[in-house]
GROMACS .gro file of C-alpha atoms in nm:
model
  408
    1MET     CA    1   8.003  11.934  10.478
    2THR     CA    2   8.174  11.895  10.118
    3ALA     CA    3   8.210  11.609   9.822
    4PRO     CA    4   8.551  11.384   9.906
    5LEU     CA    5   8.695  11.506   9.575
    6ASP     CA    6   8.584  11.847   9.585
    7GLY     CA    7   8.860  12.072   9.424
    8ILE     CA    8   8.993  11.816   9.228
    9ARG     CA    9   9.015  11.948   8.870
   10VAL     CA   10   9.017  11.612   8.601
   11LEU     CA   11   9.129  11.663   8.256
   12ASP     CA   12   8.963  11.351   8.077
   13PHE     CA   13   9.093  11.277   7.720
   14THR     CA   14   8.872  10.956   7.673
   15ARG     CA   15   8.600  10.794   7.483
   16VAL     CA   16   8.373  10.533   7.504
   17LEU     CA   17   8.350  10.356   7.842
   18SER     CA   18   8.663  10.245   7.997
   19GLY     CA   19   8.759  10.609   8.066
   20PRO     CA   20   8.447  10.779   8.047
   21HIS     CA   21   8.338  10.580   8.358
   22CYS     CA   22   8.630  10.643   8.547
   23THR     CA   23   8.633  10.985   8.524
   24ARG     CA   24   8.256  10.995   8.564
   25MET     CA   25   8.292  10.834   8.880
   26LEU     CA   26   8.555  11.132   8.998
   27SER     CA   27   8.314  11.358   8.922
   28ASP     CA   28   8.007  11.207   9.113
   29LEU     CA   29   8.291  11.237   9.429
   30GLY     CA   30   8.339  11.590   9.344
   31ALA     CA   31   8.562  11.680   9.096
   32GLU     CA   32   8.600  11.876   8.829
   33VAL     CA   33   8.616  11.680   8.509
   34ILE     CA   34   8.642  11.857   8.201
   35LYS     CA   35   8.603  11.651   7.874
   36VAL     CA   36   8.849  11.724   7.593
   37GLU     CA   37   8.689  11.604   7.282
   38PRO     CA   38   8.868  11.614   6.904
   39PRO     CA   39   8.686  11.788   6.673
   40ASP     CA   40   8.487  11.429   6.543
   41GLY     CA   41   8.395  11.371   6.914
   42ASP     CA   42   8.324  11.075   7.103
   43ILE     CA   43   8.204  10.772   6.913
   44THR     CA   44   7.928  10.723   7.129
   45ARG     CA   45   7.775  11.045   7.047
   46PHE     CA   46   7.715  10.889   6.699
   47THR     CA   47   7.490  10.593   6.908
   48SER     CA   48   7.114  10.518   7.000
   49PRO     CA   49   6.859  10.600   7.143
   50ARG     CA   50   6.909  10.992   7.171
   51ARG     CA   51   6.736  11.263   7.205
   52ASN     CA   52   6.760  11.623   7.086
   53SER     CA   53   7.092  11.509   6.931
   54MET     CA   54   7.206  11.369   7.303
   55PRO     CA   55   7.223  10.971   7.280
   56SER     CA   56   7.188  10.824   7.614
   57TYR     CA   57   7.486  10.606   7.605
   58TYR     CA   58   7.707  10.956   7.600
   59ALA     CA   59   7.479  11.102   7.875
   60GLN     CA   60   7.481  10.825   8.136
   61GLN     CA   61   7.884  10.808   8.073
   62ASN     CA   62   7.920  11.217   8.098
   63ALA     CA   63   7.696  11.410   8.278
   64GLY     CA   64   7.792  11.632   8.516
   65LYS     CA   65   8.115  11.709   8.287
   66ARG     CA   66   8.199  11.986   8.126
   67SER     CA   67   8.305  11.941   7.740
   68ILE     CA   68   8.559  12.128   7.549
   69SER     CA   69   8.648  12.038   7.196
   70LEU     CA   70   9.013  12.089   7.107
   71ASN     CA   71   9.222  12.052   6.751
   72LEU     CA   72   9.468  11.844   6.929
   73ALA     CA   73   9.667  11.772   6.617
   74SER     CA   74   9.757  12.150   6.606
   75ASP     CA   75  10.019  12.326   6.773
   76GLU     CA   76   9.776  12.592   6.943
   77GLY     CA   77   9.541  12.332   7.079
   78SER     CA   78   9.825  12.110   7.218
   79ALA     CA   79   9.975  12.380   7.390
   80ILE     CA   80   9.632  12.479   7.502
   81ALA     CA   81   9.576  12.116   7.641
   82LEU     CA   82   9.921  12.136   7.851
   83ARG     CA   83   9.824  12.459   7.970
   84LEU     CA   84   9.516  12.300   8.143
   85ALA     CA   85   9.725  12.044   8.233
   86GLU     CA   86   9.940  12.266   8.418
   87GLN     CA   87   9.605  12.362   8.618
   88ALA     CA   88   9.439  12.026   8.671
   89ASP     CA   89   9.516  11.782   8.960
   90VAL     CA   90   9.465  11.459   8.732
   91ILE     CA   91   9.461  11.352   8.348
   92VAL     CA   92   9.258  11.038   8.263
   93GLU     CA   93   9.340  10.904   7.882
   94ASN     CA   94   9.267  10.596   7.699
   95PHE     CA   95   9.439  10.649   7.376
   96ARG     CA   96   9.698  10.378   7.207
   97PRO     CA   97  10.032  10.416   7.326
   98GLY     CA   98  10.210  10.678   7.164
   99VAL     CA   99   9.875  10.930   7.064
  100MET     CA  100   9.921  11.137   7.366
  101GLU     CA  101  10.304  11.176   7.280
  102LYS     CA  102  10.207  11.314   6.921
  103PHE     CA  103   9.999  11.556   7.084
  104GLY     CA  104  10.301  11.660   7.304
  105LEU     CA  105  10.093  11.548   7.660
  106SER     CA  106  10.292  11.265   7.723
  107TYR     CA  107  10.344  11.237   8.095
  108GLU     CA  108  10.684  11.332   8.084
  109ALA     CA  109  10.579  11.668   7.906
  110VAL     CA  110  10.257  11.723   8.166
  111SER     CA  111  10.482  11.659   8.444
  112ALA     CA  112  10.791  11.883   8.329
  113ALA     CA  113  10.494  12.198   8.352
  114ASN     CA  114  10.319  12.026   8.663
  115PRO     CA  115  10.529  11.773   8.859
  116ARG     CA  116  10.178  11.747   9.078
  117ILE     CA  117   9.988  11.567   8.793
  118VAL     CA  118   9.828  11.200   8.834
  119TYR     CA  119   9.796  11.072   8.516
  120ALA     CA  120   9.629  10.768   8.441
  121SER     CA  121   9.680  10.603   8.092
  122ILE     CA  122   9.414  10.288   7.985
  123THR     CA  123   9.531  10.110   7.723
  124GLY     CA  124   9.446   9.742   7.605
  125TYR     CA  125   9.740   9.552   7.672
  126GLY     CA  126   9.940   9.837   7.889
  127ALA     CA  127  10.258  10.090   7.772
  128THR     CA  128  10.520   9.776   7.780
  129GLY     CA  129  10.565   9.409   7.601
  130PRO     CA  130  10.443   9.288   7.271
  131TRP     CA  131  10.110   9.354   7.269
  132LYS     CA  132  10.133   9.719   7.353
  133ASN     CA  133  10.041   9.861   6.976
  134ARG     CA  134   9.739   9.622   6.916
  135ARG     CA  135   9.429   9.781   6.900
  136ALA     CA  136   9.161   9.632   7.161
  137TYR     CA  137   8.839   9.695   7.264
  138ALA     CA  138   8.619   9.474   7.543
  139PRO     CA  139   8.521   9.171   7.318
  140VAL     CA  140   8.891   9.147   7.250
  141VAL     CA  141   9.003   9.159   7.523
  142GLN     CA  142   8.807   8.935   7.626
  143ALA     CA  143   8.842   8.682   7.482
  144GLU     CA  144   9.223   8.728   7.497
  145THR     CA  145   9.245   8.678   7.890
  146GLY     CA  146   9.050   8.343   7.919
  147LEU     CA  147   8.643   8.527   8.030
  148THR     CA  148   8.506   8.430   7.679
  149LYS     CA  149   8.633   8.045   7.673
  150SER     CA  150   8.505   8.048   8.054
  151GLN     CA  151   8.155   8.165   7.957
  152GLY     CA  152   8.143   7.907   7.644
  153ASP     CA  153   8.320   7.624   7.859
  154HIS     CA  154   8.064   7.686   8.218
  155GLY     CA  155   7.690   7.706   8.090
  156ARG     CA  156   7.727   7.809   7.683
  157ASP     CA  157   7.800   7.424   7.577
  158GLY     CA  158   8.118   7.508   7.444
  159VAL     CA  159   7.942   7.758   7.230
  160TYR     CA  160   8.184   8.094   7.237
  161ARG     CA  161   8.061   8.403   7.145
  162THR     CA  162   8.102   8.754   7.237
  163ASP     CA  163   7.920   8.915   7.575
  164ARG     CA  164   7.660   9.190   7.541
  165HIS     CA  165   7.838   9.327   7.846
  166SER     CA  166   8.175   9.529   7.800
  167HIS     CA  167   8.328   9.399   8.122
  168ALA     CA  168   8.702   9.451   8.046
  169ASP     CA  169   8.596   9.832   8.007
  170VAL     CA  170   8.399   9.869   8.327
  171TYR     CA  171   8.639   9.629   8.548
  172THR     CA  172   8.930   9.865   8.379
  173SER     CA  173   8.726  10.203   8.449
  174LEU     CA  174   8.675  10.097   8.828
  175ASP     CA  175   9.063   9.977   8.851
  176ALA     CA  176   9.180  10.292   8.695
  177ALA     CA  177   8.978  10.505   8.944
  178ALA     CA  178   9.120  10.341   9.240
  179GLY     CA  179   9.472  10.372   9.174
  180VAL     CA  180   9.399  10.791   9.050
  181LEU     CA  181   9.243  10.795   9.443
  182ALA     CA  182   9.558  10.585   9.559
  183ALA     CA  183   9.799  10.842   9.362
  184LEU     CA  184   9.611  11.122   9.526
  185TYR     CA  185   9.646  11.015   9.817
  186GLN     CA  186  10.025  10.971   9.843
  187ARG     CA  187  10.049  11.314   9.689
  188GLU     CA  188   9.934  11.389   9.979
  189ARG     CA  189  10.293  11.303  10.162
  190THR     CA  190  10.514  11.303   9.891
  191GLY     CA  191  10.346  11.605   9.712
  192ARG     CA  192  10.455  11.457   9.395
  193GLY     CA  193  10.235  11.323   9.079
  194GLN     CA  194  10.280  10.988   8.911
  195TRP     CA  195  10.211  10.809   8.611
  196ILE     CA  196   9.940  10.525   8.632
  197ASP     CA  197  10.020  10.252   8.314
  198ILE     CA  198   9.697  10.011   8.369
  199ALA     CA  199   9.616   9.735   8.114
  200MET     CA  200   9.238   9.584   8.035
  201ALA     CA  201   9.400   9.239   8.016
  202GLN     CA  202   9.607   9.253   8.368
  203VAL     CA  203   9.266   9.363   8.489
  204MET     CA  204   9.043   9.078   8.359
  205LEU     CA  205   9.308   8.885   8.505
  206TYR     CA  206   9.287   9.027   8.846
  207VAL     CA  207   8.905   9.021   8.824
  208ASN     CA  208   8.879   8.678   8.785
  209GLU     CA  209   8.874   8.450   9.134
  210HIS     CA  210   8.923   8.171   8.911
  211VAL     CA  211   9.240   8.264   8.762
  212HIS     CA  212   9.454   8.024   9.067
  213ASP     CA  213   9.275   7.749   8.985
  214GLU     CA  214   9.361   7.742   8.619
  215LEU     CA  215   9.679   7.745   8.735
  216TYR     CA  216   9.684   7.501   8.961
  217ASP     CA  217   9.869   7.194   8.912
  218GLY     CA  218   9.848   6.901   9.078
  219ASP     CA  219   9.581   6.656   9.255
  220VAL     CA  220   9.260   6.805   9.342
  221ASP     CA  221   9.033   6.646   9.657
  222PRO     CA  222   8.728   6.501   9.480
  223ASP     CA  223   8.563   6.549   9.771
  224TRP     CA  224   8.522   6.927   9.732
  225VAL     CA  225   8.360   7.125   9.441
  226ARG     CA  226   8.633   7.351   9.301
  227SER     CA  227   8.697   7.692   9.335
  228PHE     CA  228   8.333   7.750   9.434
  229GLY     CA  229   8.203   7.775   9.113
  230ASN     CA  230   7.885   7.904   9.031
  231GLU     CA  231   7.734   7.752   8.724
  232SER     CA  232   7.597   7.462   8.893
  233GLN     CA  233   7.373   7.683   9.132
  234PRO     CA  234   7.001   7.626   9.038
  235VAL     CA  235   6.807   7.886   8.834
  236VAL     CA  236   6.440   7.769   8.925
  237THR     CA  237   6.092   7.861   8.765
  238LEU     CA  238   5.799   7.871   9.013
  239ALA     CA  239   5.416   7.813   9.006
  240ASP     CA  240   5.346   8.155   8.857
  241GLY     CA  241   5.638   8.120   8.554
  242THR     CA  242   5.861   8.346   8.770
  243GLY     CA  243   6.220   8.277   8.765
  244MET     CA  244   6.468   8.281   9.080
  245ALA     CA  245   6.825   8.211   9.113
  246ILE     CA  246   6.929   8.030   9.414
  247ALA     CA  247   7.298   8.080   9.564
  248GLY     CA  248   7.500   7.752   9.680
  249ASN     CA  249   7.655   7.477   9.483
  250PRO     CA  250   7.410   7.184   9.593
  251ALA     CA  251   7.676   6.918   9.566
  252SER     CA  252   7.914   7.121   9.847
  253LYS     CA  253   7.922   7.009  10.168
  254GLY     CA  254   7.662   7.118  10.406
  255THR     CA  255   7.495   7.332  10.152
  256PHE     CA  256   7.320   6.980   9.971
  257GLU     CA  257   7.202   6.916  10.317
  258MET     CA  258   7.043   7.260  10.336
  259TYR     CA  259   6.884   7.195  10.020
  260MET     CA  260   6.744   6.910  10.051
  261ARG     CA  261   6.561   6.991  10.392
  262ALA     CA  262   6.473   7.281  10.185
  263ILE     CA  263   6.274   7.107   9.971
  264GLU     CA  264   6.175   6.837  10.224
  265ARG     CA  265   6.363   6.553  10.045
  266THR     CA  266   6.556   6.457  10.335
  267ASP     CA  267   6.572   6.063  10.176
  268LEU     CA  268   6.816   6.211   9.957
  269ILE     CA  269   7.059   6.257  10.213
  270ASP     CA  270   7.090   5.902  10.301
  271ASP     CA  271   7.093   5.773   9.919
  272PRO     CA  272   7.437   5.645   9.849
  273ARG     CA  273   7.455   5.836   9.531
  274PHE     CA  274   7.486   6.121   9.715
  275ALA     CA  275   7.711   6.037   9.988
  276THR     CA  276   7.987   6.226   9.844
  277VAL     CA  277   8.051   6.565   9.676
  278ALA     CA  278   8.174   6.341   9.378
  279GLY     CA  279   7.846   6.107   9.371
  280ARG     CA  280   7.633   6.430   9.414
  281LEU     CA  281   7.843   6.618   9.072
  282GLU     CA  282   7.810   6.263   8.871
  283HIS     CA  283   7.455   6.303   8.958
  284LEU     CA  284   7.388   6.673   8.954
  285ASP     CA  285   7.069   6.639   8.739
  286VAL     CA  286   6.887   6.422   8.973
  287VAL     CA  287   6.960   6.649   9.240
  288LEU     CA  288   6.927   6.994   9.041
  289GLY     CA  289   6.556   6.799   8.959
  290ALA     CA  290   6.466   6.750   9.294
  291ILE     CA  291   6.526   7.113   9.350
  292ALA     CA  292   6.341   7.227   9.022
  293GLU     CA  293   6.071   6.995   9.139
  294PHE     CA  294   5.964   7.164   9.438
  295ALA     CA  295   6.014   7.525   9.323
  296ALA     CA  296   5.760   7.441   9.078
  297THR     CA  297   5.527   7.360   9.304
  298VAL     CA  298   5.590   7.704   9.536
  299PRO     CA  299   5.350   8.003   9.429
  300ASN     CA  300   5.545   8.269   9.444
  301THR     CA  301   5.883   8.439   9.479
  302ALA     CA  302   5.818   8.536   9.874
  303GLU     CA  303   5.735   8.237   9.949
  304LEU     CA  304   6.035   8.055   9.812
  305GLU     CA  305   6.268   8.341   9.960
  306ARG     CA  306   6.109   8.260  10.324
  307ILE     CA  307   6.174   7.863  10.247
  308LEU     CA  308   6.499   7.892  10.152
  309ALA     CA  309   6.641   8.189  10.424
  310GLU     CA  310   6.493   7.939  10.649
  311HIS     CA  311   6.760   7.721  10.595
  312ARG     CA  312   7.026   7.943  10.510
  313LEU     CA  313   7.004   7.947  10.160
  314ALA     CA  314   6.964   8.315   9.970
  315SER     CA  315   6.787   8.389   9.627
  316GLY     CA  316   6.656   8.610   9.432
  317THR     CA  317   6.429   8.667   9.189
  318ILE     CA  318   6.534   8.690   8.808
  319ARG     CA  319   6.460   9.093   8.711
  320SER     CA  320   6.490   9.315   8.425
  321VAL     CA  321   6.672   9.635   8.428
  322ARG     CA  322   6.360   9.812   8.446
  323GLU     CA  323   6.187   9.606   8.689
  324VAL     CA  324   6.467   9.654   8.951
  325CYS     CA  325   6.526  10.064   8.856
  326ASP     CA  326   6.119  10.044   8.914
  327SER     CA  327   6.163   9.892   9.277
  328GLU     CA  328   6.086  10.024   9.582
  329TRP     CA  329   6.472   9.931   9.691
  330ALA     CA  330   6.589  10.112   9.405
  331ARG     CA  331   6.365  10.423   9.477
  332GLU     CA  332   6.493  10.389   9.880
  333ARG     CA  333   6.814  10.362   9.765
  334ASN     CA  334   6.847  10.690   9.491
  335ALA     CA  335   7.018  10.413   9.307
  336VAL     CA  336   6.831  10.590   8.962
  337ALA     CA  337   6.884  10.919   8.859
  338GLU     CA  338   6.683  11.157   8.625
  339ILE     CA  339   6.923  11.384   8.378
  340ASP     CA  340   6.841  11.644   8.130
  341ASP     CA  341   6.828  11.507   7.777
  342ARG     CA  342   6.893  11.881   7.671
  343GLY     CA  343   6.491  11.914   7.557
  344GLY     CA  344   6.326  11.999   7.846
  345GLY     CA  345   6.268  11.589   7.937
  346THR     CA  346   6.492  11.341   8.132
  347TYR     CA  347   6.682  11.048   8.122
  348ARG     CA  348   6.702  10.767   8.372
  349VAL     CA  349   7.062  10.673   8.421
  350PRO     CA  350   7.225  10.443   8.716
  351ASN     CA  351   7.331  10.663   9.006
  352ALA     CA  352   7.637  10.644   9.215
  353PRO     CA  353   7.638  10.387   9.480
  354TRP     CA  354   7.815  10.541   9.762
  355LYS     CA  355   7.677  10.651  10.078
  356PHE     CA  356   7.931  10.884  10.332
  357SER     CA  357   7.826  10.962  10.671
  358ASP     CA  358   8.037  11.267  10.627
  359ALA     CA  359   7.965  11.401  10.282
  360PRO     CA  360   7.669  11.499  10.135
  361ASP     CA  361   7.491  11.330   9.902
  362VAL     CA  362   7.701  11.258   9.590
  363GLY     CA  363   7.604  11.131   9.261
  364VAL     CA  364   7.559  11.223   8.873
  365SER     CA  365   7.498  11.605   8.871
  366GLY     CA  366   7.455  11.855   8.594
  367SER     CA  367   7.362  11.771   8.248
  368PRO     CA  368   7.535  11.578   7.986
  369ARG     CA  369   7.714  11.858   7.747
  370TYR     CA  370   7.742  11.927   7.368
  371ARG     CA  371   8.076  11.887   7.182
  372GLY     CA  372   8.259  12.220   7.307
  373GLU     CA  373   7.980  12.382   7.450
  374ASP     CA  374   8.196  12.484   7.738
  375ASN     CA  375   8.457  12.602   7.487
  376ALA     CA  376   8.428  12.987   7.609
  377GLU     CA  377   8.370  12.908   8.028
  378VAL     CA  378   8.628  12.680   8.074
  379LEU     CA  379   8.931  12.878   7.880
  380ARG     CA  380   8.781  13.206   8.061
  381ASP     CA  381   8.768  13.012   8.399
  382VAL     CA  382   9.108  12.826   8.398
  383LEU     CA  383   9.319  13.021   8.201
  384GLY     CA  384   9.181  13.349   8.185
  385MET     CA  385   9.159  13.371   7.820
  386SER     CA  386   8.955  13.680   7.667
  387ASP     CA  387   8.674  13.678   7.422
  388ASP     CA  388   8.903  13.786   7.157
  389GLU     CA  389   9.124  13.533   7.229
  390ILE     CA  390   8.874  13.238   7.219
  391ALA     CA  391   8.729  13.401   6.887
  392THR     CA  392   9.025  13.325   6.695
  393LEU     CA  393   9.089  13.010   6.819
  394VAL     CA  394   8.695  12.921   6.698
  395ASP     CA  395   8.847  13.097   6.367
  396THR     CA  396   9.113  12.885   6.313
  397GLU     CA  397   8.985  12.576   6.384
  398VAL     CA  398   9.125  12.518   6.702
  399LEU     CA  399   8.836  12.470   6.931
  400SER     CA  400   8.512  12.366   6.770
  401GLN     CA  401   8.166  12.278   6.890
  402HIS     CA  402   7.792  12.112   6.829
  403LEU     CA  403   7.504  12.272   6.949
  404PRO     CA  404   7.161  12.079   6.800
  405ARG     CA  405   6.963  12.374   6.598
  406ARG     CA  406   6.721  12.516   6.702
  407ARG     CA  407   6.369  12.461   6.572
  408HIS     CA  408   6.144  12.701   6.534
   0.00000   0.00000   0.00000
């Protein structure tokens, strides 16, 4: 058996997160990914924590890729990149619009040399339109597309602040990978590649399940909870101090009754205050208080989950990332992988989530590479360059690398 993307070669001109996570997905699925870095490297190489000059942030997103470091601003560097593109199936880049053109690596230039290339461009606001030249990082895009306001309005008491998690980057990486796979599938039928222009801002609208509600004009039936909003779903504390989240809005039709039976407060079902959804929403503090009061008497998470499951309600323990990664579930699913920290130890990073019935186990493979560590190997293997040619490129600073100093 072979991995799903075995035989696919990807040139990765990306940095930070939206592009690197996309190309890590392609690598985990079996593609050969060659990361092309400028002489100053991906900026995540300068993050912490790190060991052996290898940051764990960089390692998580780039393990399994080969690394070459090319000065694309030089004629020789851009020419080599174009030659590599002729031998590739996919290019992914997340520069601002116009940067790849400056390097002579626009889709038009690459596709003229390789009509089968699938070329994905990730930008903040797209390659067209009045915002195309704006600088864009996840917190900015999340602010521009409603997420920051929604988080502040629902659950943060009107306080707006940036999120610790780069949702716009990660969601965009997923949608970019889906576009690449769709274009590769279409290429099987047409023989031609194509350009994929994907904007982080559009992705954030696409993945927001409440956009329809924000754009809805007209009357709303007061006896329904709008748009399956999650913000009113309970988070409770058990007798042992453990926190649990429960799925299901306790004001909703049917769900309210499930809750009341689970917490042995069927008297509230007949209370006129809670006869309608509107009434339950008006007195939601009372409903949530009753649920919290009951939960505080339950000794542990297993018991509360048992009680709620009997009434068709789902619940989950509030865990840290370390706690879930150390769980029996994570071990059974191989949800966490150990990768080389380049010093004899390992980093723990999330593994790929796919389990294929007719393919070998996929996931992160190989070690994270130092900048330009694979220069010679890639240029020999892909372009057939001689050692003398490679040495000349090093001497003229077209190629560069940064390896850690050996300790004596």
